[in-house]
PDB file of C-alpha atoms in Angstrom:
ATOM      1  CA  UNK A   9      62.352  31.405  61.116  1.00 43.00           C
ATOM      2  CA  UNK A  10      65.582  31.551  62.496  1.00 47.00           C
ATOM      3  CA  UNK A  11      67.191  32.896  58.835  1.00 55.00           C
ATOM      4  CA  UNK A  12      64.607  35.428  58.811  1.00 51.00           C
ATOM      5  CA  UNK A  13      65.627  39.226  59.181  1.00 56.00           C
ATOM      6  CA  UNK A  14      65.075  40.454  62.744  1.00 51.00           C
ATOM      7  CA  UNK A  15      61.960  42.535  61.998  1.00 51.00           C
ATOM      8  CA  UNK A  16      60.174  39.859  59.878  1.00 65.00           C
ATOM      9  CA  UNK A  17      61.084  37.022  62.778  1.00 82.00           C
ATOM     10  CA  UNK A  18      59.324  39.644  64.808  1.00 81.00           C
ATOM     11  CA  UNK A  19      56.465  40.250  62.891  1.00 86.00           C
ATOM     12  CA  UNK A  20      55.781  36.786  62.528  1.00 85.00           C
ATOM     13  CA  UNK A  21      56.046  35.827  66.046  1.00 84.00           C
ATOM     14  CA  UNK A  22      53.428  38.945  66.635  1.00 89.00           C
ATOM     15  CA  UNK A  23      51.205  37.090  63.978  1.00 89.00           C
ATOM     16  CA  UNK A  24      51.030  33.642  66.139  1.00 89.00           C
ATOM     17  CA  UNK A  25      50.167  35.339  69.400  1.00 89.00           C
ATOM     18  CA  UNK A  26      47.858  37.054  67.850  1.00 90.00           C
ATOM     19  CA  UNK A  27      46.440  33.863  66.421  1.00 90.00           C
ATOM     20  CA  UNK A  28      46.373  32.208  70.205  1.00 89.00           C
ATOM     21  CA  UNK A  29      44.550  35.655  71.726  1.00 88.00           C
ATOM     22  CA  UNK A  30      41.401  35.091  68.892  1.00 88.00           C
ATOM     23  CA  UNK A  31      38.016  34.519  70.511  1.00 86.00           C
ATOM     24  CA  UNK A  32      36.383  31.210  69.555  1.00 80.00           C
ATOM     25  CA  UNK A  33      33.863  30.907  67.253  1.00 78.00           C
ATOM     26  CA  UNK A  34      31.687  29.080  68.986  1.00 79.00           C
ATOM     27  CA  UNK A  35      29.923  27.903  71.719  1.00 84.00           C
ATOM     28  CA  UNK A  36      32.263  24.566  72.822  1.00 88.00           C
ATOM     29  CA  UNK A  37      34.861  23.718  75.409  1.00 90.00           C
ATOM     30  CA  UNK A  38      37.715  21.592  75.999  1.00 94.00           C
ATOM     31  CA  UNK A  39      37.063  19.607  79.087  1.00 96.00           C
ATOM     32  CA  UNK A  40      37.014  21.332  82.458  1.00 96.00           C
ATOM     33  CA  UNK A  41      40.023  22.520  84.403  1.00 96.00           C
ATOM     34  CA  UNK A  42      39.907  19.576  86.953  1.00 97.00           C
ATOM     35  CA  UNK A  43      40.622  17.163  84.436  1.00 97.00           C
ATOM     36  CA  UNK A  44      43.062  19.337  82.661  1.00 97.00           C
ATOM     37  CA  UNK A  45      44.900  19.792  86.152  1.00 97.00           C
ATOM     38  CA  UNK A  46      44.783  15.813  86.370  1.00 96.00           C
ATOM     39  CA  UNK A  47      46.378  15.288  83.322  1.00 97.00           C
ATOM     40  CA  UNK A  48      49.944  16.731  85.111  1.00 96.00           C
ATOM     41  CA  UNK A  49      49.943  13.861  87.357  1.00 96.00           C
ATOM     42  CA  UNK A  50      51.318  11.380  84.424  1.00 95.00           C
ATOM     43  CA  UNK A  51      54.619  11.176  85.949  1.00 95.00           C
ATOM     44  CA  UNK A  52      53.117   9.239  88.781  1.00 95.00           C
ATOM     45  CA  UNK A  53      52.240   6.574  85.488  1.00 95.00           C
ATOM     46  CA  UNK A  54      55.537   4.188  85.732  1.00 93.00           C
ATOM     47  CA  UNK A  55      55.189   4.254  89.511  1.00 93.00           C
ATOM     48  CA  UNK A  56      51.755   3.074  89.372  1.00 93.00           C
ATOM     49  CA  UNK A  57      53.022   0.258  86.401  1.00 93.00           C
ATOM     50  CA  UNK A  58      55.350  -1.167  88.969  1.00 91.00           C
ATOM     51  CA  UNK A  59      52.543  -1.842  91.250  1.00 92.00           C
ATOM     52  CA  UNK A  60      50.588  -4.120  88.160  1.00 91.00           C
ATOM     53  CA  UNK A  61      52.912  -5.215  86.024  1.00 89.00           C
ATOM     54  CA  UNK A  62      52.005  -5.543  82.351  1.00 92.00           C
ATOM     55  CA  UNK A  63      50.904  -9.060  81.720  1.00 92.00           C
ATOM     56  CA  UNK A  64      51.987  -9.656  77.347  1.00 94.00           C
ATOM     57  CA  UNK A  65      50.788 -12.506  75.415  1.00 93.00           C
ATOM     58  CA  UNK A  66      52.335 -13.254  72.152  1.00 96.00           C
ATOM     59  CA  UNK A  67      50.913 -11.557  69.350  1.00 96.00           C
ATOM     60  CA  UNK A  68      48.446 -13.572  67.658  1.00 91.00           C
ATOM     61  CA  UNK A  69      48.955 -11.852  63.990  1.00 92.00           C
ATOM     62  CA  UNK A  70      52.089  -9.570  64.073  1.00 96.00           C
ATOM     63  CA  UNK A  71      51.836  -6.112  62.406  1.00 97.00           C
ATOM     64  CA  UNK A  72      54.051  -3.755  61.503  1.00 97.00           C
ATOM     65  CA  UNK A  73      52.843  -0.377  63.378  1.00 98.00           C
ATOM     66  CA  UNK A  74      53.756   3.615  62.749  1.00 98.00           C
ATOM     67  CA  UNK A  75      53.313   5.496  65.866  1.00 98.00           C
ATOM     68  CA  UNK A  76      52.843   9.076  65.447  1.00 98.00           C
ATOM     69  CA  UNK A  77      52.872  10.939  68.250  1.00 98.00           C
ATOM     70  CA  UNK A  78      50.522  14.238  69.601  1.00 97.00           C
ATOM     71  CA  UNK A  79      51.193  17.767  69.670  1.00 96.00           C
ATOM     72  CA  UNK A  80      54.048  19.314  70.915  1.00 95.00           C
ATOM     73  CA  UNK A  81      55.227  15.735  71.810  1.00 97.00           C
ATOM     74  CA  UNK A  82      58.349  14.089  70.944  1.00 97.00           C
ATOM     75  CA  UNK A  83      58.302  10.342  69.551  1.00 97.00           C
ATOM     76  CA  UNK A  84      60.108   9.204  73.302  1.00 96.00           C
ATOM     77  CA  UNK A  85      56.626   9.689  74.918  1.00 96.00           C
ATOM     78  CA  UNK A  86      55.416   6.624  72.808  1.00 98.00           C
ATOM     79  CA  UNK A  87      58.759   5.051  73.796  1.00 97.00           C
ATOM     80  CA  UNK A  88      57.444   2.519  76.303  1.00 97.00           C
ATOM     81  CA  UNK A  89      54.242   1.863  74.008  1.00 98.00           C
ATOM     82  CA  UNK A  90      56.842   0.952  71.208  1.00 98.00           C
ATOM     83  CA  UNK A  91      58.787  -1.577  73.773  1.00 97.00           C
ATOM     84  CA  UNK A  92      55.407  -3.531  75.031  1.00 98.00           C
ATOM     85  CA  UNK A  93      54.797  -3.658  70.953  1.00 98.00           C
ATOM     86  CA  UNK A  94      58.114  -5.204  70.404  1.00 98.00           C
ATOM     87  CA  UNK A  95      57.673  -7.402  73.559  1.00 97.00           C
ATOM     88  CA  UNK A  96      54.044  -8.339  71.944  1.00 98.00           C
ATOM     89  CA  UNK A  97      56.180  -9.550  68.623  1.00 98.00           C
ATOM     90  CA  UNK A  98      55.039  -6.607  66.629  1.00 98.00           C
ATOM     91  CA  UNK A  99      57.665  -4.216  64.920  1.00 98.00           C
ATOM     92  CA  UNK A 100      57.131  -0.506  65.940  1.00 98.00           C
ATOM     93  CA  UNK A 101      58.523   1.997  63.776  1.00 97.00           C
ATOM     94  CA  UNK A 102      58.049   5.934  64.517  1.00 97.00           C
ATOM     95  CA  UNK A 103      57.202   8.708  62.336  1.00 97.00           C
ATOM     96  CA  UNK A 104      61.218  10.231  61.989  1.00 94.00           C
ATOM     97  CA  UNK A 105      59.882  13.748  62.289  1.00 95.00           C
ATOM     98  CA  UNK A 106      61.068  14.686  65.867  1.00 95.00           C
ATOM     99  CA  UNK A 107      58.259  16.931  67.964  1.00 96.00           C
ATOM    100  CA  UNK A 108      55.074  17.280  66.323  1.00 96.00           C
ATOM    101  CA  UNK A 109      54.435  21.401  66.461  1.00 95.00           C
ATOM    102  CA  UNK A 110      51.613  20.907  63.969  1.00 94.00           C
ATOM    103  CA  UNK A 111      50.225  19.430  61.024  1.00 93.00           C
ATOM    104  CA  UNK A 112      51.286  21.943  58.639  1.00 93.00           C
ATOM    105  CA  UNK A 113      51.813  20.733  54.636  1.00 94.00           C
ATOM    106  CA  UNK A 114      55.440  20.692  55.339  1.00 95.00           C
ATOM    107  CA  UNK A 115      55.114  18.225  58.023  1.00 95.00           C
ATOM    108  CA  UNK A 116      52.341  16.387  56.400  1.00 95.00           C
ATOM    109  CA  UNK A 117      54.080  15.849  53.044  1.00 96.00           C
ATOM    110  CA  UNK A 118      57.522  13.905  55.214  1.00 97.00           C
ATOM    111  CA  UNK A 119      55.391  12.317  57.128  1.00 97.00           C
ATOM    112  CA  UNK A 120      54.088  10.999  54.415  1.00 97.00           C
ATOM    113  CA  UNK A 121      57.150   9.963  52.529  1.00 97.00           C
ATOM    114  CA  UNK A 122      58.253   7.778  55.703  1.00 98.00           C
ATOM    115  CA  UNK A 123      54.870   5.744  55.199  1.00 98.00           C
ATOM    116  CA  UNK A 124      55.773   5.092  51.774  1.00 98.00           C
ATOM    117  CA  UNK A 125      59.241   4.168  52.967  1.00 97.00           C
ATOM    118  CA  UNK A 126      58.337   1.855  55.541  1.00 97.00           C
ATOM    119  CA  UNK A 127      55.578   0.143  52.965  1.00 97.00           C
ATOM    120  CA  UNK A 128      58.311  -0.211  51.047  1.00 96.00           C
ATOM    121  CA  UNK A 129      60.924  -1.725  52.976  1.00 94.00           C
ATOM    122  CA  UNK A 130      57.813  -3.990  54.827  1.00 87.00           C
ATOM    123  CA  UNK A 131      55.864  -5.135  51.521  1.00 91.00           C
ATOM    124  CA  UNK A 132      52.810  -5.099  53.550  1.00 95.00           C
ATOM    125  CA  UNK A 133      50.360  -2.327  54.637  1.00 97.00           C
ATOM    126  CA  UNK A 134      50.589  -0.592  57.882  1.00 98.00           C
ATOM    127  CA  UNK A 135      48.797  -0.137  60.879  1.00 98.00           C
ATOM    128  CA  UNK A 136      48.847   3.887  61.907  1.00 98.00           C
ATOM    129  CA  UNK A 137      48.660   4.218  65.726  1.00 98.00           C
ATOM    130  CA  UNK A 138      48.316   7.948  66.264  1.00 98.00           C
ATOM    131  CA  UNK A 139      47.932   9.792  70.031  1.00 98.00           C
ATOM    132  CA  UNK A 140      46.242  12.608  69.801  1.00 98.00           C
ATOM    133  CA  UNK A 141      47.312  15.119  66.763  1.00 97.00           C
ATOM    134  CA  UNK A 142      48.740  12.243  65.285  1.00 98.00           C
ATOM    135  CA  UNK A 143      45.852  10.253  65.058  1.00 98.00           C
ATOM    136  CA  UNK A 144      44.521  12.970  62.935  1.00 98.00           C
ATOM    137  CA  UNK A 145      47.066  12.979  60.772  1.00 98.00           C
ATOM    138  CA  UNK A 146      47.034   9.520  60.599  1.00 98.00           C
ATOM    139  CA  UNK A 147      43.804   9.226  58.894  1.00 98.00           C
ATOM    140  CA  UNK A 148      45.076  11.673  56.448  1.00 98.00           C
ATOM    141  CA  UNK A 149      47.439   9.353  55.774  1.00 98.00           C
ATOM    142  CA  UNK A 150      45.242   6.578  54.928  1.00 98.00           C
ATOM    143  CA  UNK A 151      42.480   8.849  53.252  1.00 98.00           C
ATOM    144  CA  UNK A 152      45.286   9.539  50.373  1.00 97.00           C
ATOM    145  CA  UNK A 153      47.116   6.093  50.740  1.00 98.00           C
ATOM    146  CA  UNK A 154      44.590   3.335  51.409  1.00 98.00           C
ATOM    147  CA  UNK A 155      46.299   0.357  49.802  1.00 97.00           C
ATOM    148  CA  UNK A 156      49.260   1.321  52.277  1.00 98.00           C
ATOM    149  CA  UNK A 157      47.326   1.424  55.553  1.00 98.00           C
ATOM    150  CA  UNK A 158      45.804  -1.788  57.041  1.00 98.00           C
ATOM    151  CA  UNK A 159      43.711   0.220  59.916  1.00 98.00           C
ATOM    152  CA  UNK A 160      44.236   3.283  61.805  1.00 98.00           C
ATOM    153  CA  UNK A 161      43.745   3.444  65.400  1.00 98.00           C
ATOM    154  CA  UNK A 162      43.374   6.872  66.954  1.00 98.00           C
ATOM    155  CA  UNK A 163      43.844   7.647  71.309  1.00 98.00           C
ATOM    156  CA  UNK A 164      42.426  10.374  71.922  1.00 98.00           C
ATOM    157  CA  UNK A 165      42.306  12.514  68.767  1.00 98.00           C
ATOM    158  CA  UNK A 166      40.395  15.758  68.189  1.00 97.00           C
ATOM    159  CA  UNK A 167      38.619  14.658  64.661  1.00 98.00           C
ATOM    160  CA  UNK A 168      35.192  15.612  65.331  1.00 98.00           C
ATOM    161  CA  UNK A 169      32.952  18.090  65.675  1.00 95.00           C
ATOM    162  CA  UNK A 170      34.386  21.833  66.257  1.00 94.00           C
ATOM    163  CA  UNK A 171      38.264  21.709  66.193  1.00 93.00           C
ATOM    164  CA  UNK A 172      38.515  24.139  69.149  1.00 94.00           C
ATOM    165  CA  UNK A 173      37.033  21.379  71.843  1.00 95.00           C
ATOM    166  CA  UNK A 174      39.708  20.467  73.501  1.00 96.00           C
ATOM    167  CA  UNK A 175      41.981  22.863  75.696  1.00 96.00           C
ATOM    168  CA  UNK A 176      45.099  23.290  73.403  1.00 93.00           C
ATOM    169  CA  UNK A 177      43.526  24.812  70.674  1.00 93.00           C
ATOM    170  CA  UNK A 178      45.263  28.284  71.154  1.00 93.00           C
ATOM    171  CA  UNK A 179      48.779  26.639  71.455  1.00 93.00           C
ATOM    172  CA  UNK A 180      48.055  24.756  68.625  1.00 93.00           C
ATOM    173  CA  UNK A 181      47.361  28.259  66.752  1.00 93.00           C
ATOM    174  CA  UNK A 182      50.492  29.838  68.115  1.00 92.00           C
ATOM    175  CA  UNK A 183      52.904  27.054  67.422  1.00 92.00           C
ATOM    176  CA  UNK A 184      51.766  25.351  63.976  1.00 91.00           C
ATOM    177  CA  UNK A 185      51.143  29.221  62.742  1.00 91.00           C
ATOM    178  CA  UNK A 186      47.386  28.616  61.407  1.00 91.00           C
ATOM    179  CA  UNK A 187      44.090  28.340  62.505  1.00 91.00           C
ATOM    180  CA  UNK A 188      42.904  24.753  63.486  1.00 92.00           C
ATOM    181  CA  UNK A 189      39.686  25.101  61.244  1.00 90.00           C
ATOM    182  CA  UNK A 190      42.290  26.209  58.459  1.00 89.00           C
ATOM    183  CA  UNK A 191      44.064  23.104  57.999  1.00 88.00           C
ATOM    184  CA  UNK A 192      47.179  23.596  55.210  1.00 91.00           C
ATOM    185  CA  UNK A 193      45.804  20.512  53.376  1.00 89.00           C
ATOM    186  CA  UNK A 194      42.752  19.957  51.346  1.00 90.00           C
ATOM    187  CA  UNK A 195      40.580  17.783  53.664  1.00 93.00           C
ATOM    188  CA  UNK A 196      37.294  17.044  55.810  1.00 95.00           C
ATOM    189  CA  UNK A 197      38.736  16.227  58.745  1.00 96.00           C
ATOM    190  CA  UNK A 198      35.817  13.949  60.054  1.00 97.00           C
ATOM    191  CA  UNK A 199      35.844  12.336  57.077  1.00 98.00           C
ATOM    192  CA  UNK A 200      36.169   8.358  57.508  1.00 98.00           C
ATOM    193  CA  UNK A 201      39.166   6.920  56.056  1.00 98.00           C
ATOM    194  CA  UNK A 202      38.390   3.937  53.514  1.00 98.00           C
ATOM    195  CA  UNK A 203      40.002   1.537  56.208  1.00 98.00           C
ATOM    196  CA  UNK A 204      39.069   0.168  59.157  1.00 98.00           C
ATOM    197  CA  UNK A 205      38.984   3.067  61.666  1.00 98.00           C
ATOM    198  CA  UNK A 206      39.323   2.273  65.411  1.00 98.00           C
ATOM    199  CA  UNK A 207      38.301   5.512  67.661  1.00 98.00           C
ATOM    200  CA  UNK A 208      39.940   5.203  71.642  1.00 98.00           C
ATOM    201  CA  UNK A 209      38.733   8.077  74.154  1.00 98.00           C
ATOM    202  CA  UNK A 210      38.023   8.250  77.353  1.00 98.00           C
ATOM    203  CA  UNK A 211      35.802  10.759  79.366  1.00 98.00           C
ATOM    204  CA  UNK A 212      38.540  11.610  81.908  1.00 98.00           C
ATOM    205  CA  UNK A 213      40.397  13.241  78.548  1.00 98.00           C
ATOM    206  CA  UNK A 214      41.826  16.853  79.995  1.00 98.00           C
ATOM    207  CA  UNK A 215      42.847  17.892  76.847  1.00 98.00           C
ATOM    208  CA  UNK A 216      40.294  16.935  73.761  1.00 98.00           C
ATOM    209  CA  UNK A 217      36.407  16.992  74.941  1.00 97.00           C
ATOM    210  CA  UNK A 218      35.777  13.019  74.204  1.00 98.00           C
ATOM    211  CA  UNK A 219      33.152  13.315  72.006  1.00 97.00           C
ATOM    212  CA  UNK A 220      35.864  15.014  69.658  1.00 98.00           C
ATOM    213  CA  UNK A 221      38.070  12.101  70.121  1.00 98.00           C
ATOM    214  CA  UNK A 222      35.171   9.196  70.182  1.00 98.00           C
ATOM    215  CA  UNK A 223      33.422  10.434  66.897  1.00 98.00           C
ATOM    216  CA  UNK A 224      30.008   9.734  65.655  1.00 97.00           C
ATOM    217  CA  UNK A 225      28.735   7.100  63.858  1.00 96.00           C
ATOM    218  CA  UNK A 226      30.158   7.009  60.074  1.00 97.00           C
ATOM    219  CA  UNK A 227      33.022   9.087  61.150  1.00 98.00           C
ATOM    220  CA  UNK A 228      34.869   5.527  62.471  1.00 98.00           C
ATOM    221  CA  UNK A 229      34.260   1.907  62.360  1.00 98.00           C
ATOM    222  CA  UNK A 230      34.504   1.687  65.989  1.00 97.00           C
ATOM    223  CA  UNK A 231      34.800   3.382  69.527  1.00 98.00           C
ATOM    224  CA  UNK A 232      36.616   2.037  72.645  1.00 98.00           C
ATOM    225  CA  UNK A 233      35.958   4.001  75.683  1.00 98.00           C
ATOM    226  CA  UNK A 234      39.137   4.104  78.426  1.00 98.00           C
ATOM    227  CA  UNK A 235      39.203   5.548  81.503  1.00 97.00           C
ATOM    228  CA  UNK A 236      42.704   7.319  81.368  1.00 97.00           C
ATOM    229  CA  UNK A 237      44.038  10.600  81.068  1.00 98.00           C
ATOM    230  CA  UNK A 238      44.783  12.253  77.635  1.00 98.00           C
ATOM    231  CA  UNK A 239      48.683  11.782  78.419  1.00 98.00           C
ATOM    232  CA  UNK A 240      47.627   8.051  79.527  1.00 97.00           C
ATOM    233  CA  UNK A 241      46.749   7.054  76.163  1.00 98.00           C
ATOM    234  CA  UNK A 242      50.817   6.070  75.900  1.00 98.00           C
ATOM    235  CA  UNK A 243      51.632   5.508  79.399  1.00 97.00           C
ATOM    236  CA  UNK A 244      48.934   3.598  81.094  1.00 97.00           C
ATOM    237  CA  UNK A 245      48.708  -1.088  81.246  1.00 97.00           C
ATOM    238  CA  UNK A 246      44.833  -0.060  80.426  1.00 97.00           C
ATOM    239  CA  UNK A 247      45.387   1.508  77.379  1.00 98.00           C
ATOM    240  CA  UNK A 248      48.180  -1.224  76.335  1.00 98.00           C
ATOM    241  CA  UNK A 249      45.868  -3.653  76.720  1.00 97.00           C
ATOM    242  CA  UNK A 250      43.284  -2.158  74.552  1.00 98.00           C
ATOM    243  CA  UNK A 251      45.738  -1.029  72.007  1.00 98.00           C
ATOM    244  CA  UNK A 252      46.957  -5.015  71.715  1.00 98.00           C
ATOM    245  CA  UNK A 253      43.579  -6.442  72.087  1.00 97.00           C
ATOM    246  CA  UNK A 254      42.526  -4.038  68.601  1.00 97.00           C
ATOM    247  CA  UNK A 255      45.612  -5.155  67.223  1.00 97.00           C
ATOM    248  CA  UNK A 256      44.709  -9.010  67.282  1.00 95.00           C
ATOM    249  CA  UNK A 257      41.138  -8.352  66.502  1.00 90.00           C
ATOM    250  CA  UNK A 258      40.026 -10.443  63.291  1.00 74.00           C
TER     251      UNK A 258
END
């Protein structure tokens, strides 16, 4: 936008908040405001790590892991997820994209290419760990590259049911420039990729309603309920612990 003539960087940026100001289209909700409130106590996280430090066993089957991180979030938030990975004897890899501001077809297409470069350089298939946003566009990326992708897991990601359930919706909108039930790729969005699926949510979720990010039956292979916050997916021991448990699972 930035090489765009005054007036059409204008008109454009009256186009997105217009897109955050439209009504929904429905009856749903994200989850209510207590929770969302919650959710800006994640800096107390590493404090509360100190107090129970994170116990890691050796991996029992190593992987090599893409972690793509949520909306409007930069790839450092999955920083200390990446270390306890390493630590585990896994090799964590991110996306290379920088802040995710949407899953446009730009964004989808290099995200993409650095899946095929890491198969590449690896030999093997992947596992996709994706928070939030990215776990959606995670399955995307095994739906069109299955023989790539050993098994997706997904913390806390908005993939079913209406795509306004969750409290970010109109950012979302705003940011990425398009509606989310107007994706700029040709998909189904619940739509079960042809690998093993792995579904993490929690009910204390202040952003994405859980039943969004837990899915229904057919839509994933399997469901792991937490008890963390939406930005806890990446920061909390619990959701470590799950993450490496799935990750050694036969």
């Amino acid at each position: 936008m930035a090489t765009l003539p005054f007036y059409e960087t204008r008109q454009e940026w009256g186009r997105r908040l217009a897109l955050a100001a439209e009504p929904r289209t429905d009856d749903v909700r994200g989850p209510k405001a207590l929770l969302l409130a919650r959710e800006f106590l994640w800096p107390l996280e590493p404090i509360k790590r100190r107090l129970s430090p994170l116990e890691i066993s050796p991996a029992e089957n190593p992987k090599n892991i893409m972690l793509l991180p949520g909306f409007g979030a930069h790839p450092v938030r999955m920083r200390w997820m990446a270390k306890q990975l390493e630590k585990a004897g896994h090799t964590a890899k991110k996306w290379g994209l920088g802040y995710n501001l949407g899953a446009t077809a730009d964004r989808f297409e290099k995200v993409e290419k650095r899946l095929l470069a890491l198969y590449q350089s690896k030999g093997t298939p992947l596992v996709l760990v994706g928070w939030s946003l990215g776990g959606v566009m995670a399955r995307e990326l095994a739906k069109k590259h299955p023989d790539k992708v050993e098994k997706v897991v997904t913390m806390g990601s908005p993939f079913s049911g209406s795509p306004r359930a969750n409290n970010g919706w109109r950012a979302y909108q705003a940011i990425a420039g398009h509606r989310v039930d107007e994706p700029e790729i040709d998909t189904v969005i619940s739509e079960k990729p042809p690998v093993e699926t792995v579904a993490m949510w929690s009910p204390r979720d202040g952003i994405v309603a859980p039943k969004s990010a837990c899915g229904r039956p057919g839509e994933r292979d399997r469901a792991v309920a937490l008890r963390c916050s939406h930005m806890g997916f990446v920061l909390t021991n619990e959701a470590m612990y799950a993450l490496l448990s799935e990750l050694d699972r036969a």
